[in-house]
């Protein structure tokens, strides 16, 4: 039993074969609890072994020390923001045009509210008469 075998026996994922049955003195055979076939699968044992190994070494994803995370965050805050991309510029221009259009619509509606109703009806009749001719 070398060092290699000793390490394997200490793994938490190491399970004894399920076909072994514990025999006591006499002819009575004690029933053994059935094992989960998923836990006995070699791929699961390998995965568990790898997770234990990486946990001991601190290689798990997202597991950076708190100090390192804070320093990284401060470094990112000190960097100047990147210049806006072409798409962002176009979206900004489009939004500005949309806001201007909405403001013009609000002004036009206010002007329409100040005009008496009979003048509005007369304008509508002119448009209808011009469209017929």
CSV table of C-alpha atoms in Angstrom, one decimal:
chain,number,residue,atom,x,y,z
A,1,UNK,CA,0.0,0.0,0.0
A,2,UNK,CA,2.0,2.9,-1.3
A,3,UNK,CA,1.4,6.7,-1.0
A,4,UNK,CA,-0.8,6.6,-4.1
A,5,UNK,CA,-3.2,4.0,-2.7
A,6,UNK,CA,-3.2,5.8,0.6
A,7,UNK,CA,-4.4,9.0,-1.1
A,8,UNK,CA,-7.1,7.2,-3.0
A,9,UNK,CA,-8.6,5.8,0.2
A,10,UNK,CA,-8.8,9.2,1.8
A,11,UNK,CA,-11.0,10.7,-1.0
A,12,UNK,CA,-14.5,11.4,0.1
A,13,UNK,CA,-15.8,10.0,-3.2
A,14,UNK,CA,-14.2,6.6,-2.7
A,15,UNK,CA,-17.0,4.0,-2.2
A,16,UNK,CA,-16.7,0.3,-1.5
A,17,UNK,CA,-18.2,-2.0,-4.2
A,18,UNK,CA,-21.9,-2.5,-3.7
A,19,UNK,CA,-21.7,-6.3,-4.2
A,20,UNK,CA,-19.9,-6.9,-0.9
A,21,UNK,CA,-22.1,-8.0,2.0
A,22,UNK,CA,-21.3,-7.8,5.6
A,23,UNK,CA,-21.4,-11.2,7.3
A,24,UNK,CA,-21.6,-11.6,11.1
A,25,UNK,CA,-21.0,-14.6,13.2
A,26,UNK,CA,-23.6,-17.3,12.5
A,27,UNK,CA,-25.6,-17.8,9.4
A,28,UNK,CA,-27.3,-14.4,9.4
A,29,UNK,CA,-26.5,-12.0,6.5
A,30,UNK,CA,-27.0,-8.4,7.3
A,31,UNK,CA,-28.6,-6.4,4.4
A,32,UNK,CA,-26.6,-3.7,3.0
A,33,UNK,CA,-28.0,-0.4,1.8
A,34,UNK,CA,-28.1,-0.1,-1.9
A,35,UNK,CA,-25.8,2.6,-3.4
A,36,UNK,CA,-26.8,5.2,-5.8
A,37,UNK,CA,-25.6,4.2,-9.3
A,38,UNK,CA,-24.9,7.8,-10.2
A,39,UNK,CA,-22.5,8.2,-7.3
A,40,UNK,CA,-20.7,5.0,-8.2
A,41,UNK,CA,-20.2,6.0,-11.8
A,42,UNK,CA,-16.5,6.6,-12.7
A,43,UNK,CA,-17.2,9.9,-14.4
A,44,UNK,CA,-18.9,11.3,-11.2
A,45,UNK,CA,-16.0,10.1,-9.1
A,46,UNK,CA,-13.5,11.7,-11.4
A,47,UNK,CA,-15.5,15.0,-11.4
A,48,UNK,CA,-15.7,14.9,-7.6
A,49,UNK,CA,-12.0,14.2,-7.3
A,50,UNK,CA,-11.2,17.1,-9.7
A,51,UNK,CA,-13.5,19.5,-7.7
A,52,UNK,CA,-11.9,18.5,-4.4
A,53,UNK,CA,-8.4,19.0,-6.0
A,54,UNK,CA,-9.3,22.4,-7.4
A,55,UNK,CA,-11.0,23.5,-4.2
A,56,UNK,CA,-7.9,22.7,-2.2
A,57,UNK,CA,-5.8,24.8,-4.7
A,58,UNK,CA,-8.4,27.6,-4.9
A,59,UNK,CA,-9.1,27.2,-8.6
A,60,UNK,CA,-12.8,27.4,-8.5
A,61,UNK,CA,-14.4,29.9,-10.9
A,62,UNK,CA,-15.4,33.1,-9.2
A,63,UNK,CA,-13.4,32.3,-6.1
A,64,UNK,CA,-11.0,35.2,-6.0
A,65,UNK,CA,-10.0,36.7,-2.7
A,66,UNK,CA,-12.0,39.6,-1.6
A,67,UNK,CA,-9.0,42.0,-1.6
A,68,UNK,CA,-8.1,41.0,-5.2
A,69,UNK,CA,-11.7,41.7,-6.3
A,70,UNK,CA,-11.8,45.1,-4.6
A,71,UNK,CA,-8.5,46.1,-6.2
A,72,UNK,CA,-9.6,44.9,-9.6
A,73,UNK,CA,-12.8,46.9,-9.2
A,74,UNK,CA,-10.9,50.1,-8.2
A,75,UNK,CA,-8.6,49.7,-11.2
A,76,UNK,CA,-11.6,49.5,-13.5
A,77,UNK,CA,-13.1,52.6,-12.0
A,78,UNK,CA,-9.9,54.6,-12.5
A,79,UNK,CA,-9.7,53.7,-16.2
A,80,UNK,CA,-11.3,56.3,-18.5
A,81,UNK,CA,-14.6,55.2,-20.0
A,82,UNK,CA,-14.2,53.9,-23.6
A,83,UNK,CA,-15.3,56.2,-26.4
A,84,UNK,CA,-18.8,55.6,-27.6
A,85,UNK,CA,-19.1,53.2,-30.6
A,86,UNK,CA,-20.6,54.2,-33.9
A,87,UNK,CA,-23.8,52.4,-33.0
A,88,UNK,CA,-24.1,54.3,-29.7
A,89,UNK,CA,-23.6,57.6,-31.5
A,90,UNK,CA,-26.3,56.8,-34.1
A,91,UNK,CA,-28.7,55.8,-31.4
A,92,UNK,CA,-28.0,59.0,-29.5
A,93,UNK,CA,-28.7,61.1,-32.6
A,94,UNK,CA,-31.9,59.2,-33.3
A,95,UNK,CA,-33.0,59.8,-29.7
A,96,UNK,CA,-32.3,63.5,-30.0
A,97,UNK,CA,-34.3,63.7,-33.3
A,98,UNK,CA,-37.2,61.8,-31.6
A,99,UNK,CA,-37.2,64.2,-28.6
A,100,UNK,CA,-37.2,67.2,-30.9
A,101,UNK,CA,-40.1,65.8,-32.9
A,102,UNK,CA,-42.1,65.1,-29.7
A,103,UNK,CA,-41.5,68.7,-28.5
A,104,UNK,CA,-42.7,70.1,-31.8
A,105,UNK,CA,-45.8,67.9,-31.6
A,106,UNK,CA,-46.5,69.3,-28.1
A,107,UNK,CA,-46.1,72.9,-29.4
A,108,UNK,CA,-48.4,72.2,-32.4
A,109,UNK,CA,-51.1,70.8,-30.1
A,110,UNK,CA,-50.9,73.8,-27.9
A,111,UNK,CA,-51.3,76.1,-30.9
A,112,UNK,CA,-54.2,74.1,-32.1
A,113,UNK,CA,-56.0,74.4,-28.7
A,114,UNK,CA,-55.7,78.2,-28.9
A,115,UNK,CA,-57.4,78.4,-32.4
A,116,UNK,CA,-61.2,78.7,-32.2
A,117,UNK,CA,-63.2,75.6,-33.4
A,118,UNK,CA,-64.9,77.3,-36.3
A,119,UNK,CA,-61.4,78.2,-37.8
A,120,UNK,CA,-60.3,74.6,-37.5
A,121,UNK,CA,-63.5,73.4,-39.2
A,122,UNK,CA,-63.0,76.0,-42.0
A,123,UNK,CA,-59.4,74.7,-42.5
A,124,UNK,CA,-60.6,71.1,-42.7
A,125,UNK,CA,-63.2,72.1,-45.3
A,126,UNK,CA,-60.5,73.8,-47.4
A,127,UNK,CA,-58.4,70.6,-47.3
A,128,UNK,CA,-61.4,68.5,-48.4
A,129,UNK,CA,-62.4,70.9,-51.2
A,130,UNK,CA,-58.7,71.1,-52.4
A,131,UNK,CA,-58.5,67.2,-52.4
A,132,UNK,CA,-61.7,66.9,-54.5
A,133,UNK,CA,-60.6,69.2,-57.2
